[in-house]
mmCIF file of C-alpha atoms and ligand atoms in Angstrom:
data_model
loop_
_atom_site.group_PDB
_atom_site.id
_atom_site.type_symbol
_atom_site.label_atom_id
_atom_site.label_comp_id
_atom_site.label_asym_id
_atom_site.label_seq_id
_atom_site.Cartn_x
_atom_site.Cartn_y
_atom_site.Cartn_z
ATOM 1 C CA MET E 1 -31.407 15.949 -11.245
ATOM 2 C CA LYS E 2 -34.362 14.860 -13.367
ATOM 3 C CA ASP E 3 -35.771 17.780 -15.298
ATOM 4 C CA PRO E 4 -38.142 17.986 -18.267
ATOM 5 C CA ARG E 5 -35.439 20.096 -19.951
ATOM 6 C CA GLY E 6 -32.903 17.265 -19.559
ATOM 7 C CA ASP E 7 -31.045 15.556 -16.721
ATOM 8 C CA LEU E 8 -28.042 16.900 -14.809
ATOM 9 C CA SER E 9 -25.543 15.006 -12.659
ATOM 10 C CA PHE E 10 -22.739 16.392 -10.516
ATOM 11 C CA ILE E 11 -19.796 14.984 -8.604
ATOM 12 C CA GLU E 12 -18.159 16.882 -5.772
ATOM 13 C CA SER E 13 -14.682 16.025 -4.530
ATOM 14 C CA ASN E 14 -14.647 14.257 -1.128
ATOM 15 C CA LYS E 15 -18.442 14.083 -1.105
ATOM 16 C CA HIS E 16 -19.695 11.907 -3.947
ATOM 17 C CA ILE E 17 -16.258 10.375 -4.429
ATOM 18 C CA PRO E 18 -14.273 9.289 -1.358
ATOM 19 C CA PHE E 19 -11.102 11.158 -2.338
ATOM 20 C CA PRO E 20 -9.825 14.587 -3.370
ATOM 21 C CA LEU E 21 -10.002 14.872 -7.150
ATOM 22 C CA LYS E 22 -6.681 15.360 -8.973
ATOM 23 C CA ARG E 23 -7.394 14.272 -12.548
ATOM 24 C CA VAL E 24 -10.197 13.717 -15.029
ATOM 25 C CA TYR E 25 -9.697 11.829 -18.284
ATOM 26 C CA TYR E 26 -12.068 10.363 -20.815
ATOM 27 C CA ILE E 27 -11.843 7.724 -23.522
ATOM 28 C CA TYR E 28 -13.923 8.128 -26.666
ATOM 29 C CA ASN E 29 -13.948 7.342 -30.417
ATOM 30 C CA VAL E 30 -13.428 3.708 -29.449
ATOM 31 C CA PRO E 31 -14.571 1.099 -32.002
ATOM 32 C CA LYS E 32 -17.516 -1.026 -30.814
ATOM 33 C CA ASN E 33 -16.407 -4.126 -28.823
ATOM 34 C CA GLU E 34 -12.871 -2.801 -28.416
ATOM 35 C CA ARG E 35 -11.265 -3.646 -25.054
ATOM 36 C CA ARG E 36 -9.143 -1.172 -23.092
ATOM 37 C CA ALA E 37 -7.415 -0.963 -19.732
ATOM 38 C CA SER E 38 -6.233 -4.521 -18.839
ATOM 39 C CA HIS E 39 -4.149 -3.261 -15.980
ATOM 40 C CA ALA E 40 -4.233 -2.533 -12.252
ATOM 41 C CA HIS E 41 -2.919 0.388 -10.236
ATOM 42 C CA LYS E 42 -0.798 0.157 -7.120
ATOM 43 C CA GLU E 43 -2.207 3.242 -5.415
ATOM 44 C CA LEU E 44 -4.676 4.999 -7.704
ATOM 45 C CA SER E 45 -8.385 5.082 -6.874
ATOM 46 C CA GLN E 46 -10.837 6.158 -9.497
ATOM 47 C CA LEU E 47 -14.503 6.439 -10.358
ATOM 48 C CA ALA E 48 -15.572 5.358 -13.848
ATOM 49 C CA VAL E 49 -18.691 6.908 -15.378
ATOM 50 C CA CYS E 50 -20.212 5.944 -18.721
ATOM 51 C CA LEU E 51 -21.277 9.296 -20.176
ATOM 52 C CA SER E 52 -22.752 7.816 -23.338
ATOM 53 C CA GLY E 53 -23.305 4.323 -24.768
ATOM 54 C CA ALA E 54 -22.491 1.256 -22.682
ATOM 55 C CA LEU E 55 -19.454 -0.216 -20.956
ATOM 56 C CA GLU E 56 -18.711 -3.595 -19.469
ATOM 57 C CA ILE E 57 -16.131 -3.353 -16.691
ATOM 58 C CA ILE E 58 -14.687 -6.575 -15.345
ATOM 59 C CA LEU E 59 -12.979 -6.207 -11.961
ATOM 60 C CA ASP E 60 -10.597 -8.844 -10.668
ATOM 61 C CA ASP E 61 -8.996 -8.941 -7.199
ATOM 62 C CA GLY E 62 -6.765 -11.887 -8.089
ATOM 63 C CA PHE E 63 -9.263 -14.426 -6.748
ATOM 64 C CA ASN E 64 -12.708 -13.312 -7.886
ATOM 65 C CA LYS E 65 -13.989 -11.489 -10.947
ATOM 66 C CA LYS E 66 -17.102 -9.329 -11.069
ATOM 67 C CA ASP E 67 -18.814 -7.967 -14.125
ATOM 68 C CA PHE E 68 -20.504 -4.548 -14.236
ATOM 69 C CA ILE E 69 -22.511 -2.961 -17.037
ATOM 70 C CA LEU E 70 -22.489 0.842 -17.002
ATOM 71 C CA ASN E 71 -25.028 2.530 -19.270
ATOM 72 C CA ASP E 72 -26.387 5.322 -17.078
ATOM 73 C CA PRO E 73 -24.408 8.575 -16.754
ATOM 74 C CA SER E 74 -25.904 9.203 -13.307
ATOM 75 C CA LYS E 75 -24.047 6.158 -11.923
ATOM 76 C CA GLY E 76 -20.357 5.461 -11.355
ATOM 77 C CA LEU E 77 -18.177 2.491 -10.493
ATOM 78 C CA LEU E 78 -15.491 2.981 -7.838
ATOM 79 C CA ILE E 79 -12.282 1.090 -8.621
ATOM 80 C CA LEU E 80 -9.835 0.832 -5.734
ATOM 81 C CA PRO E 81 -6.069 0.188 -5.871
ATOM 82 C CA GLY E 82 -4.843 -3.344 -6.485
ATOM 83 C CA ILE E 83 -7.802 -4.320 -8.651
ATOM 84 C CA TRP E 84 -7.305 -5.478 -12.241
ATOM 85 C CA ARG E 85 -9.802 -3.994 -14.723
ATOM 86 C CA ASP E 86 -10.796 -4.811 -18.278
ATOM 87 C CA ILE E 87 -13.126 -2.396 -20.022
ATOM 88 C CA ASN E 88 -15.195 -3.359 -23.061
ATOM 89 C CA PHE E 89 -16.803 -0.638 -25.115
ATOM 90 C CA LEU E 90 -20.141 -2.196 -26.065
ATOM 91 C CA GLU E 91 -21.543 0.460 -28.408
ATOM 92 C CA ASN E 92 -20.320 3.013 -30.889
ATOM 93 C CA SER E 93 -20.023 6.511 -29.390
ATOM 94 C CA THR E 94 -19.415 5.162 -25.894
ATOM 95 C CA ILE E 95 -17.606 7.648 -23.663
ATOM 96 C CA CYS E 96 -15.846 6.516 -20.485
ATOM 97 C CA MET E 97 -14.943 9.276 -18.036
ATOM 98 C CA CYS E 98 -12.675 8.577 -15.078
ATOM 99 C CA LEU E 99 -12.131 10.718 -11.991
ATOM 100 C CA ALA E 100 -8.857 9.939 -10.259
ATOM 101 C CA ASP E 101 -7.198 10.778 -6.944
ATOM 102 C CA ARG E 102 -3.671 11.047 -8.417
ATOM 103 C CA TYR E 103 -1.868 12.606 -11.343
ATOM 104 C CA TYR E 104 -0.876 10.344 -14.211
ATOM 105 C CA SER E 105 2.106 8.162 -13.310
ATOM 106 C CA GLU E 106 3.242 5.211 -15.410
ATOM 107 C CA ILE E 107 5.040 3.636 -12.428
ATOM 108 C CA ASP E 108 1.693 3.225 -10.658
ATOM 109 C CA TYR E 109 0.515 0.822 -13.413
ATOM 110 C CA ILE E 110 0.732 -2.972 -13.280
ATOM 111 C CA ARG E 111 0.287 -4.087 -16.887
ATOM 112 C CA ASP E 112 1.451 -7.669 -16.522
ATOM 113 C CA TYR E 113 -1.193 -10.074 -15.153
ATOM 114 C CA GLU E 114 1.314 -12.417 -13.476
ATOM 115 C CA GLU E 115 2.915 -9.460 -11.734
ATOM 116 C CA PHE E 116 -0.576 -8.340 -10.655
ATOM 117 C CA LEU E 117 -1.303 -11.739 -9.091
ATOM 118 C CA LYS E 118 1.902 -11.507 -7.040
ATOM 119 C CA PHE E 119 1.065 -7.927 -6.038
ATOM 120 C CA ALA E 120 -2.591 -8.638 -5.156
ATOM 121 C CA ASN E 121 -2.100 -11.880 -3.216
ATOM 122 C CA GLY E 122 -5.378 -11.484 -1.321
ATOM 123 C CA LYS E 123 -4.668 -7.919 -0.160
ATOM 124 C CA ASN E 124 -7.549 -6.234 -1.947
ATOM 125 C CA GLU E 125 -11.184 -7.064 -2.477
ATOM 126 C CA ILE E 126 -13.726 -5.779 -4.946
ATOM 127 C CA ILE E 127 -16.098 -3.627 -2.906
ATOM 128 C CA ASN E 128 -19.222 -2.562 -4.757
HETATM 129 P P1 TYD X 201 -3.780 3.986 -20.506
HETATM 130 O O1 TYD X 201 -4.195 4.318 -19.115
HETATM 131 O O2 TYD X 201 -2.718 2.961 -20.706
HETATM 132 O O3 TYD X 201 -5.081 3.619 -21.328
HETATM 133 P P2 TYD X 201 -5.687 2.171 -21.613
HETATM 134 O O4 TYD X 201 -5.352 1.325 -20.440
HETATM 135 O O5 TYD X 201 -7.156 2.393 -21.767
HETATM 136 O O6 TYD X 201 -5.087 1.701 -22.881
HETATM 137 O O7 TYD X 201 -3.338 5.331 -21.232
HETATM 138 C C1 TYD X 201 -2.909 5.332 -22.583
HETATM 139 C C2 TYD X 201 -1.805 6.351 -22.719
HETATM 140 O O8 TYD X 201 -2.326 7.668 -22.479
HETATM 141 C C3 TYD X 201 -0.678 6.155 -21.696
HETATM 142 O O9 TYD X 201 0.377 5.436 -22.263
HETATM 143 C C4 TYD X 201 -0.269 7.560 -21.338
HETATM 144 C C5 TYD X 201 -1.432 8.436 -21.700
HETATM 145 N N1 TYD X 201 -2.133 8.992 -20.530
HETATM 146 C C6 TYD X 201 -1.741 10.200 -20.014
HETATM 147 O O10 TYD X 201 -0.764 10.831 -20.490
HETATM 148 N N2 TYD X 201 -2.436 10.749 -18.975
HETATM 149 C C7 TYD X 201 -3.492 10.112 -18.409
HETATM 150 O O11 TYD X 201 -4.111 10.633 -17.447
HETATM 151 C C8 TYD X 201 -3.883 8.828 -18.927
HETATM 152 C C9 TYD X 201 -5.039 8.067 -18.327
HETATM 153 C C10 TYD X 201 -3.185 8.309 -19.982
#
């Protein structure tokens, strides 16, 4: 909501995100040009929002890669299961907030790229 007093954005579960919200986490105090993530999830869906600064998110479905720049807190990037993501923090004071449809579970992560390629095998596509 644009307002001369400052802008306001809101996200409602099942409405602005296509899933019931279970978890919110945020990454901050990241040195400029540091890269995080470099993993995929087997079942987790999430929405990434850049609350401050700028992020580059590279999505990879095992065949194609797509690059997104997030620098507007009113916009989010939906990341579906089976998609590899690399996240570059492009500026100091960048804050990345993620809304997720599952609780934290290490066994849902695929952290090895070769394992990801076997898992993906054309099953999932980047939809954005
Ligand atoms: P991780 O998702 O691996 O972050 P990144 O891929 O950006 O390096 O999370 C780092 C650690 O934080 C992980 O080992 C466990 C912990 N963690 C939680 O306990 N709960 C959470 O919801 C998340 C996202 C991470």
